[in-house]
Coordinates of C-alpha atoms and ligand atoms in Angstrom, one line a residue:
C1 CA 201.7 61.0 62.4
P2 CA 204.5 60.2 64.8
K3 CA 207.1 57.5 64.1
P4 CA 210.0 55.8 66.0
L5 CA 213.4 57.2 65.4
F6 CA 215.4 55.7 62.6
S7 CA 217.9 58.4 61.5
L8 CA 220.1 60.7 63.6
N9 CA 220.4 63.5 61.2
L10 CA 218.3 65.7 63.4
M11 CA 218.7 69.5 63.3
S12 CA 217.0 71.4 60.6
K13 CA 219.6 73.6 59.0
S14 CA 217.3 76.3 57.8
K15 CA 216.8 78.1 61.2
C16 CA 220.0 77.3 63.0
G17 CA 222.5 79.5 61.1
N18 CA 223.1 83.2 61.2
V19 CA 221.4 84.2 64.3
D20 CA 221.7 87.4 66.2
D21 CA 222.4 87.7 70.0
H22 CA 218.8 87.7 71.0
T23 CA 217.9 84.6 69.0
L24 CA 221.1 82.9 70.3
T25 CA 219.9 83.0 73.9
S26 CA 216.4 82.1 73.0
S27 CA 217.2 79.6 70.2
L28 CA 217.7 76.8 72.7
F29 CA 214.0 77.0 73.2
D30 CA 213.0 77.6 69.7
Y31 CA 211.6 74.1 69.5
H32 CA 210.4 74.8 65.9
R33 CA 213.9 74.6 64.7
F34 CA 214.1 70.9 65.3
D35 CA 214.1 68.5 62.5
H36 CA 210.7 67.0 61.6
Q37 CA 212.0 63.4 62.0
L38 CA 213.3 64.1 65.5
L39 CA 210.0 65.6 66.5
Q40 CA 208.1 62.6 65.0
S41 CA 210.2 60.3 67.0
I42 CA 209.8 62.2 70.3
A43 CA 206.1 62.4 69.6
Y44 CA 205.9 58.7 69.1
D45 CA 207.8 57.9 72.3
S46 CA 205.7 60.4 74.2
L47 CA 202.5 58.9 73.0
V48 CA 203.6 55.4 74.1
W49 CA 204.7 56.8 77.5
A50 CA 201.4 58.7 78.0
S51 CA 199.4 55.5 77.1
L52 CA 201.4 53.3 79.4
H53 CA 201.4 55.7 82.4
G54 CA 197.8 56.9 82.4
L55 CA 198.2 60.4 81.0
L56 CA 194.7 59.9 79.7
V57 CA 191.3 61.5 79.2
G58 CA 188.0 60.2 77.7
H59 CA 187.7 61.0 74.0
K60 CA 185.0 63.6 73.1
S61 CA 183.6 61.6 70.2
I62 CA 183.1 58.4 72.2
Q63 CA 179.8 58.3 74.0
N64 CA 180.7 56.3 77.2
S65 CA 184.1 57.8 77.6
G66 CA 183.0 60.2 80.4
T67 CA 181.1 57.6 82.4
V68 CA 182.7 54.1 82.0
P69 CA 186.4 53.9 82.9
G70 CA 188.6 52.2 80.3
V71 CA 186.4 53.2 77.4
G72 CA 187.4 55.6 74.6
L73 CA 190.7 56.6 76.0
V74 CA 193.0 59.2 74.4
H75 CA 196.1 60.8 75.7
A76 CA 195.5 64.2 77.5
P77 CA 196.6 67.0 75.3
F78 CA 200.2 67.9 76.2
A79 CA 203.2 69.9 75.0
L80 CA 205.9 67.8 73.5
L81 CA 208.7 69.7 75.3
P82 CA 208.7 71.7 78.5
N83 CA 208.2 75.4 78.6
P84 CA 211.1 77.6 79.5
F85 CA 210.3 79.6 82.7
P86 CA 212.7 81.8 84.7
E87 CA 213.8 80.2 87.9
I88 CA 213.4 83.5 89.8
H89 CA 209.7 83.7 89.0
W90 CA 209.2 80.0 89.6
K91 CA 210.6 80.4 93.1
Q92 CA 208.5 83.5 93.6
A93 CA 205.3 81.6 92.7
C94 CA 206.2 78.6 94.9
H95 CA 206.8 80.9 97.9
L96 CA 203.4 82.5 97.5
A97 CA 201.5 79.3 97.8
P98 CA 201.5 79.1 101.7
L99 CA 200.7 82.8 101.9
F100 CA 197.7 82.4 99.7
N101 CA 196.6 79.3 101.7
E102 CA 196.7 81.3 104.9
L103 CA 195.0 84.2 103.3
V104 CA 192.1 82.0 102.1
D105 CA 191.7 80.7 105.6
R106 CA 191.7 84.1 107.3
V107 CA 189.2 85.6 104.8
S108 CA 186.9 82.5 105.1
L109 CA 186.4 83.3 108.8
D110 CA 185.2 86.8 108.0
G111 CA 181.6 86.0 107.1
K112 CA 180.6 89.7 107.1
F113 CA 183.4 90.6 104.6
L114 CA 182.3 87.9 102.2
Q115 CA 178.6 88.8 102.4
E116 CA 179.2 92.5 102.0
S117 CA 181.8 92.2 99.2
L118 CA 179.4 90.0 97.2
S119 CA 176.2 91.9 98.2
R120 CA 175.8 93.7 94.8
T121 CA 176.8 90.6 92.8
K122 CA 174.2 88.7 94.8
K123 CA 171.4 90.8 93.3
V124 CA 172.2 90.0 89.7
D125 CA 174.0 86.6 89.7
E126 CA 171.7 83.8 90.7
F127 CA 174.5 81.2 91.2
T128 CA 176.5 83.4 93.6
S129 CA 173.3 84.3 95.3
R130 CA 172.5 80.6 96.0
L131 CA 176.0 80.1 97.4
L132 CA 175.6 83.1 99.6
D133 CA 172.3 81.8 100.9
I134 CA 173.9 78.7 102.1
H135 CA 176.7 80.8 103.6
S136 CA 174.1 83.0 105.4
K137 CA 172.4 80.0 106.8
M138 CA 175.7 78.7 108.3
L139 CA 176.3 82.1 109.8
E140 CA 172.8 82.1 111.3
I141 CA 173.3 78.8 113.0
N142 CA 176.9 79.8 114.0
K143 CA 178.3 76.7 112.2
K144 CA 182.0 76.2 112.9
E145 CA 184.4 74.3 110.7
D146 CA 187.1 73.2 113.1
I147 CA 189.0 71.1 110.6
R148 CA 189.6 73.0 107.4
L149 CA 191.1 71.6 104.2
G150 CA 192.1 73.6 101.2
L151 CA 193.4 72.1 97.9
H152 CA 194.1 75.3 96.0
R153 CA 195.8 76.3 92.8
S154 CA 197.0 79.9 92.2
D155 CA 197.5 80.6 88.5
Y156 CA 200.0 83.1 87.1
M157 CA 201.2 84.6 83.9
L158 CA 204.5 86.3 83.3
D159 CA 203.8 89.7 82.0
E160 CA 206.4 90.3 79.2
Q161 CA 206.5 94.1 79.3
T162 CA 207.0 94.5 83.0
N163 CA 208.7 91.1 83.5
S164 CA 206.5 90.4 86.5
L165 CA 204.7 87.4 87.7
L166 CA 201.0 88.3 87.9
Q167 CA 198.2 86.3 89.4
I168 CA 195.4 85.3 87.0
E169 CA 193.2 83.8 89.7
L170 CA 193.1 81.6 92.8
N171 CA 191.1 78.4 92.6
T172 CA 189.7 77.1 95.9
I173 CA 187.3 74.6 94.4
S174 CA 188.0 71.6 92.0
S175 CA 191.6 72.7 91.4
S176 CA 192.1 70.1 88.7
F177 CA 195.1 68.2 87.1
A178 CA 197.0 67.4 90.3
G179 CA 197.0 63.9 89.0
L180 CA 197.9 64.4 85.4
S181 CA 200.3 67.3 85.8
S182 CA 202.6 65.1 87.9
L183 CA 202.7 62.8 84.9
V184 CA 203.5 65.5 82.4
S185 CA 206.6 66.5 84.3
K186 CA 207.7 62.9 84.5
L187 CA 207.1 62.5 80.7
H188 CA 209.2 65.6 80.0
R189 CA 212.0 64.4 82.2
N190 CA 211.8 61.0 80.5
T191 CA 211.9 62.7 77.1
L192 CA 214.9 64.8 78.0
S193 CA 216.7 61.8 79.5
H194 CA 216.6 60.2 76.1
Y195 CA 216.8 63.1 73.8
G196 CA 218.4 65.7 76.0
K197 CA 221.8 65.6 74.3
L198 CA 220.3 66.1 70.9
L199 CA 218.1 68.9 72.1
E200 CA 220.8 70.4 74.4
L201 CA 218.4 70.3 77.3
D202 CA 218.9 68.9 80.8
S203 CA 216.2 66.7 82.3
E204 CA 217.1 67.9 85.8
R205 CA 215.9 71.5 84.9
V206 CA 212.4 70.1 84.9
P207 CA 211.4 70.4 88.6
A208 CA 209.9 67.3 90.1
N209 CA 206.2 67.6 90.4
N210 CA 204.6 65.7 93.2
S211 CA 201.2 67.3 93.1
V212 CA 199.4 64.0 93.0
N213 CA 201.2 62.7 96.1
L214 CA 200.8 65.9 98.0
F215 CA 197.0 66.1 97.3
V216 CA 196.7 62.5 98.5
E217 CA 198.7 63.3 101.6
A218 CA 196.5 66.2 102.4
L219 CA 193.2 64.3 101.8
A220 CA 194.6 61.4 103.9
K221 CA 195.7 63.6 106.8
A222 CA 192.3 65.4 106.8
W223 CA 190.6 61.9 106.9
S224 CA 192.7 60.9 109.9
E225 CA 191.9 64.2 111.7
Y226 CA 188.2 63.4 111.3
N227 CA 189.1 60.4 113.4
N228 CA 186.5 57.8 112.3
P229 CA 188.2 54.8 110.8
R230 CA 185.0 53.6 109.2
A231 CA 184.3 56.8 107.4
V232 CA 185.2 57.3 103.7
I233 CA 186.2 60.2 101.5
M234 CA 183.4 61.2 99.1
F235 CA 184.3 62.8 95.7
I236 CA 181.5 64.9 94.4
V237 CA 181.6 64.5 90.6
Q238 CA 179.8 65.4 87.5
A239 CA 177.7 62.6 85.9
V240 CA 179.8 62.8 82.8
E241 CA 183.5 63.4 83.4
R242 CA 186.1 62.9 80.7
N243 CA 188.8 64.0 83.0
M244 CA 188.1 61.2 85.4
Y245 CA 191.6 59.6 85.4
D246 CA 193.0 62.8 86.9
Q247 CA 190.5 62.1 89.8
H248 CA 191.0 58.3 89.9
F249 CA 194.8 58.8 90.5
L250 CA 193.8 60.4 93.8
S251 CA 191.3 57.8 94.8
V252 CA 193.5 54.8 93.9
Y253 CA 196.5 56.3 95.7
L254 CA 194.3 56.9 98.8
R255 CA 193.5 53.2 98.8
E256 CA 196.5 51.3 97.5
R257 CA 200.2 51.2 98.0
Y258 CA 201.7 53.8 95.8
P259 CA 205.0 55.2 94.8
F260 CA 205.7 58.4 96.6
C261 CA 208.3 60.6 95.0
V262 CA 210.1 62.9 97.3
G263 CA 211.7 65.7 95.3
Y264 CA 214.8 67.3 96.8
W265 CA 217.1 70.0 95.6
T266 CA 220.8 69.3 95.0
K267 CA 223.8 71.4 94.1
K268 CA 225.2 70.5 90.8
K269 CA 228.9 71.2 90.3
N270 CA 230.0 74.2 88.3
V271 CA 226.5 75.3 87.4
E272 CA 225.2 78.6 88.7
L273 CA 221.5 78.8 89.6
S274 CA 221.8 75.2 90.5
N275 CA 220.2 75.0 93.8
M276 CA 216.8 74.4 92.3
I277 CA 217.9 71.3 90.4
S278 CA 215.8 68.5 91.7
K279 CA 216.3 64.8 92.2
E280 CA 213.7 62.3 93.2
K281 CA 213.8 59.6 95.8
M282 CA 211.2 56.9 95.6
L283 CA 209.3 55.8 98.7
Y284 CA 206.1 53.9 99.1
N285 CA 203.0 54.8 101.1
T286 CA 199.6 53.1 101.9
H287 CA 196.6 54.8 103.4
H288 CA 193.9 52.1 102.9
I289 CA 191.2 54.9 102.7
T290 CA 188.1 54.1 100.7
T291 CA 186.7 56.7 98.4
I292 CA 183.2 56.9 96.9
R293 CA 182.1 58.9 93.9
K294 CA 178.7 60.6 94.0
T295 CA 176.9 63.3 92.0
L296 CA 175.1 66.1 93.8
A297 CA 171.8 64.5 92.8
E298 CA 172.9 61.1 94.3
V299 CA 173.8 62.8 97.6
D300 CA 170.3 64.3 97.7
Q301 CA 168.8 60.9 97.2
E302 CA 171.0 58.8 99.4
G303 CA 172.3 61.3 102.0
E304 CA 171.1 61.9 105.5
L305 CA 172.3 63.9 108.5
L306 CA 172.6 61.8 111.6
P307 CA 171.7 63.4 115.0
D308 CA 175.4 63.9 115.9
G309 CA 176.0 65.8 112.6
T310 CA 177.6 62.9 110.7
L311 CA 176.8 62.9 107.0
A312 CA 175.9 59.4 105.9
V313 CA 175.5 58.6 102.2
G314 CA 174.1 55.2 101.3
G315 CA 174.6 54.3 104.9
Q316 CA 178.3 55.2 104.9
A317 CA 179.8 57.9 107.2
I318 CA 181.6 60.6 105.3
A319 CA 184.9 62.0 106.7
V320 CA 185.9 64.3 103.8
I321 CA 183.9 65.7 100.9
Y322 CA 186.1 66.6 98.0
F323 CA 184.3 68.7 95.3
R324 CA 185.2 68.0 91.7
A325 CA 181.8 69.4 90.8
G326 CA 179.6 72.1 92.2
Y327 CA 181.6 75.0 90.8
T328 CA 179.3 75.9 87.9
P329 CA 175.6 76.6 87.5
A330 CA 175.4 73.6 85.1
D331 CA 176.1 71.3 88.1
F332 CA 172.8 72.5 89.7
P333 CA 170.1 71.7 87.1
S334 CA 167.4 71.4 89.8
E335 CA 166.6 72.0 93.5
S336 CA 167.9 68.6 94.3
E337 CA 171.5 69.6 93.8
W338 CA 171.1 72.7 96.0
R339 CA 169.5 70.5 98.7
A340 CA 172.6 68.3 98.6
R341 CA 175.0 71.2 98.8
L342 CA 173.2 72.5 101.9
L343 CA 173.0 69.1 103.5
M344 CA 176.7 68.6 103.1
E345 CA 177.5 72.1 104.5
Q346 CA 175.3 71.4 107.6
S347 CA 177.2 68.2 108.4
S348 CA 180.4 67.7 110.4
A349 CA 182.2 66.2 107.4
I350 CA 185.3 68.2 106.3
K351 CA 184.4 70.0 103.1
C352 CA 187.0 70.7 100.5
P353 CA 186.0 73.4 100.0
S354 CA 183.5 74.7 102.6
I355 CA 181.1 77.3 101.4
S356 CA 183.3 80.0 102.8
Y357 CA 186.4 78.7 101.1
H358 CA 184.4 78.4 97.9
L359 CA 183.3 82.1 98.1
V360 CA 186.9 83.3 98.9
G361 CA 187.8 81.9 95.5
T362 CA 185.3 84.0 93.5
K363 CA 186.6 86.7 91.1
K364 CA 184.8 89.4 93.0
I365 CA 186.7 88.6 96.2
Q366 CA 190.0 88.5 94.3
Q367 CA 189.2 92.0 93.2
E368 CA 188.2 93.2 96.7
L369 CA 191.4 91.8 98.2
A370 CA 193.4 93.8 95.7
K371 CA 191.9 97.1 97.0
P372 CA 194.2 99.2 99.1
N373 CA 194.4 98.2 102.8
V374 CA 192.3 95.1 102.5
L375 CA 195.0 92.6 102.8
E376 CA 196.0 94.3 106.0
R377 CA 192.6 93.4 107.5
F378 CA 193.6 89.7 107.3
L379 CA 197.4 89.4 107.6
E380 CA 199.9 91.0 110.0
N381 CA 203.2 90.3 108.4
K382 CA 204.2 93.3 106.2
D383 CA 206.6 91.3 104.0
D384 CA 203.9 88.7 103.3
I385 CA 201.5 91.4 102.4
A386 CA 204.0 93.1 100.1
K387 CA 204.8 89.7 98.4
L388 CA 201.1 89.0 97.8
R389 CA 200.4 92.5 96.5
E390 CA 203.3 92.4 94.1
C391 CA 201.6 89.6 92.1
F392 CA 198.2 91.4 91.9
A393 CA 197.3 92.6 88.5
G394 CA 195.0 95.6 88.0
L395 CA 191.6 94.6 89.2
W396 CA 188.5 96.8 89.2
S397 CA 184.8 96.8 90.1
L398 CA 182.6 98.1 87.2
D399 CA 181.0 100.7 89.4
D400 CA 184.2 102.6 89.0
S401 CA 183.1 104.8 86.0
D402 CA 186.6 105.9 85.2
I403 CA 187.8 102.4 84.5
A404 CA 184.7 101.5 82.5
R405 CA 185.4 104.5 80.3
K406 CA 189.0 103.5 79.8
A407 CA 188.0 99.9 79.0
I408 CA 185.6 101.2 76.4
E409 CA 188.4 103.2 74.8
R410 CA 191.0 100.4 74.9
P411 CA 189.1 97.1 75.4
E412 CA 192.1 95.1 74.3
L413 CA 193.9 96.0 77.5
Y414 CA 191.3 94.4 79.7
V415 CA 189.5 91.1 80.5
M416 CA 186.0 91.2 81.8
K417 CA 185.1 88.3 84.1
P418 CA 181.9 87.0 85.5
Q419 CA 181.7 85.0 88.7
R420 CA 182.3 81.7 86.9
E421 CA 184.8 78.8 86.9
G422 CA 186.0 76.2 84.5
G423 CA 187.2 78.3 81.5
G424 CA 185.4 79.8 78.6
N425 CA 183.4 82.4 80.5
N426 CA 185.5 85.6 80.1
I427 CA 185.0 88.5 77.7
Y428 CA 187.8 89.9 75.6
G429 CA 188.6 92.5 73.0
D430 CA 185.7 94.3 71.2
A431 CA 183.2 92.3 73.2
V432 CA 184.4 94.1 76.3
R433 CA 183.5 97.4 74.8
E434 CA 180.1 96.1 73.5
T435 CA 179.2 94.5 76.8
L436 CA 180.2 97.6 78.8
Q437 CA 178.2 99.9 76.6
K438 CA 175.2 97.6 76.8
L439 CA 175.4 97.5 80.6
Q440 CA 175.7 101.3 80.7
K441 CA 172.6 101.7 78.4
A442 CA 170.5 99.3 80.5
G443 CA 171.6 101.3 83.6
S444 CA 170.8 98.3 85.8
Q445 CA 172.8 96.6 88.5
E446 CA 174.0 93.9 86.0
D447 CA 177.5 95.3 86.0
A448 CA 177.9 93.8 89.5
A449 CA 178.1 90.3 87.9
Y450 CA 181.5 91.2 86.4
I451 CA 184.9 92.4 87.4
L452 CA 187.5 94.0 85.1
M453 CA 191.0 92.9 85.0
Q454 CA 194.2 94.2 83.4
R455 CA 195.0 91.9 80.4
I456 CA 198.3 90.2 80.9
F457 CA 200.5 89.6 77.8
P458 CA 203.0 86.9 78.4
T459 CA 206.0 86.2 76.2
T460 CA 205.2 84.0 73.2
S461 CA 207.2 80.8 72.8
A462 CA 207.6 78.2 70.1
A463 CA 205.7 75.3 71.3
I464 CA 204.8 71.9 69.9
L465 CA 201.3 70.8 70.9
M466 CA 200.1 67.2 70.9
R467 CA 196.5 66.6 70.5
D468 CA 194.6 63.4 69.4
G469 CA 197.9 61.7 68.5
C470 CA 199.2 64.5 66.2
W471 CA 201.5 67.3 66.9
H472 CA 201.7 70.8 65.5
K473 CA 204.0 73.7 65.9
D474 CA 202.5 76.9 67.1
H475 CA 203.3 80.1 68.9
A476 CA 202.1 79.8 72.4
I477 CA 201.7 81.4 75.8
S478 CA 201.8 79.7 79.1
E479 CA 200.1 79.9 82.5
L480 CA 201.7 78.5 85.6
G481 CA 199.5 77.1 88.4
I482 CA 201.0 76.4 91.8
Y483 CA 199.1 74.0 94.0
G484 CA 198.8 74.6 97.7
T485 CA 197.6 72.3 100.4
Y486 CA 196.3 73.6 103.7
L487 CA 194.9 71.7 106.7
R488 CA 194.2 72.9 110.1
N489 CA 192.4 71.7 113.1
K490 CA 191.3 74.6 115.3
D491 CA 194.5 76.5 116.2
K492 CA 196.8 73.9 114.9
V493 CA 198.1 74.3 111.3
I494 CA 198.8 70.8 110.3
M495 CA 199.8 71.5 106.7
N496 CA 200.5 74.6 104.7
N497 CA 202.6 73.8 101.7
Q498 CA 203.4 74.5 98.1
S499 CA 202.3 71.2 96.5
G500 CA 203.5 70.9 92.9
Y501 CA 202.5 72.7 89.8
L502 CA 200.6 72.8 86.6
M503 CA 201.9 74.4 83.5
R504 CA 199.3 75.0 80.7
T505 CA 200.2 76.2 77.3
K506 CA 197.8 77.5 74.6
V507 CA 198.2 79.0 71.2
S508 CA 198.8 82.7 71.5
S509 CA 195.9 83.6 69.4
S510 CA 193.4 82.1 71.9
D511 CA 192.1 84.3 74.6
E512 CA 190.9 81.6 77.0
G513 CA 192.9 79.0 78.8
G514 CA 191.6 75.7 80.2
V515 CA 192.7 72.2 79.2
A516 CA 189.3 70.5 79.8
A517 CA 187.6 73.4 78.0
G518 CA 189.8 72.5 74.9
F519 CA 191.9 75.7 74.8
A520 CA 195.2 74.6 76.3
V521 CA 197.6 71.6 76.6
L522 CA 199.3 70.3 79.8
D523 CA 202.9 71.3 80.0
S524 CA 205.8 71.4 82.5
V525 CA 208.5 73.9 83.5
Y526 CA 212.1 74.1 82.2
L527 CA 213.9 76.4 84.6
T528 CA 216.0 79.0 82.9
Ligands
LIG601 P1 188.5 80.3 85.2 O1 188.1 80.3 86.6 O2 187.3 80.1 84.3 O3 189.6 79.4 84.9 P2 190.3 82.5 84.7 O4 190.3 83.8 85.4 O5 191.4 81.5 85.0 O6 188.9 81.8 84.9 O7 190.3 82.8 83.1 C1 190.3 81.8 82.2 C2 191.5 81.9 81.2 O8 191.5 83.2 80.6 C3 192.9 81.9 81.9 O9 193.3 80.5 82.0 C4 193.7 82.7 81.0 O10 194.2 81.9 79.9 C5 192.8 83.8 80.5 N1 192.9 85.0 81.3 C6 192.2 85.2 82.5 N2 192.6 86.4 83.0 C7 193.5 86.9 82.1 C8 194.2 88.2 82.1 N3 194.1 89.1 83.1 N4 195.1 88.4 81.1 C9 195.2 87.4 80.1 N5 194.5 86.3 80.1 C10 193.7 86.0 81.1
LIG602 MG1 189.1 79.2 88.2
LIG603 MG1 191.5 79.6 85.6

């Protein structure tokens, strides 16, 4: 396991010599070439840094680690060194964030579009059907959400063959890791500030990542728009949450004085591509906002709707409801949780997300939005539409028999996705063929539970993955998530920003992603 650095004889000779042009350009990022002792030393320092700065999760094997803070801590899985990513695609992804925010808002207002697009899915997917029932009830009573808050994350992979940035999905509920991903970028900058010379890497090529501050700012602004100084922000959480520190960063920063890093871009002399080099300036901010944490079942027991529409939970008025649970059927084990979800939607509290925003983030809506002429229903600006469309991968409904036939012939080129969140739900490879054939035989409507998506094949990189205090070298692929924050009050858009990023890296042999689901590690970007 990792050790502090004692010797400076650092490069392994075996892989450095005799390289052709291609490996010369990529060899900078061939992290596997580094000497064992150097990596041991970086790993040791990184583990110390992670422990001291709160880059932490609860450990699986320790029983209370998902319920009692401070018990059974382990560092979050992370990549030892940042992942090379082309600056041009990085900028592209950043520029898309406000466009997707606006798109979500527009689509959320078209109740008919949401109901119709999901009508076949509703028949076969109980979870989606329950969400749609709540949505229908809100349409019936003509419920309006004047103040709308979105904390989104749009995820992308860089397709190697076409060299294009393609969207994996858009998350509108529980977009996680805004807290921890900020830390990973800081960790990598710190690592490169110490070891950069040896590694020939520049810490300033890791873009500053202020996702935690920017989520806090958005939640705080939403709270102040609600305009009840006594009201609190309620986090809806799972009863057992090993990723609780990611959430606690937000609640602590909402309450206490906290360092607010402002990233800005500077020009560095004599270096091309330099306008994305970022510096940080430290400011401080305090909101004094109280947050409470409740499970859906607790909201059912303690919540009530006051005559003026205020949601009170345990006697406390709620300004903002921030969902870090409620995205998976497992969060609704009984009617109690569904009652709570409905109660919250009926209230005047700002929901992040509202039921409409939640539905806009489903895979089925992603697929519907990718159909010809659909974006045009929601957006006017042709450039914006073209930019959004450029990042859409192939997406198909299964009632398209032509695509089902193609996917049965070449299942490795597709991913089959149900209407689920949280990782670990998709179908890949031969299982795509088997599932499609089974669905065809059954001849039922079950196919409406899924969409088909073009499988994206990103470039493989040489990564070093840290898990449970040990590192290992592996071939890996990465997924870039760009956070977006959106807040509006009636006609006034108060906030519509790109708000930091999350890089996740996983071994290339794994189909699924997801850090919490155990497939990927947290990473950051090294601009190339
Ligand atoms: P979830 O909402 O559960 O996170 P995703 O659509 O993000 O669902 O899929 C989970 C993971 O599966 C992604 O993080 C990614 O690693 C992988 N994945 C999803 N879609 C594709 C695709 N089209 N090509 C390659 N990998 C994919
Ligand atoms: Mg998702
Ligand atoms: Mg995902």
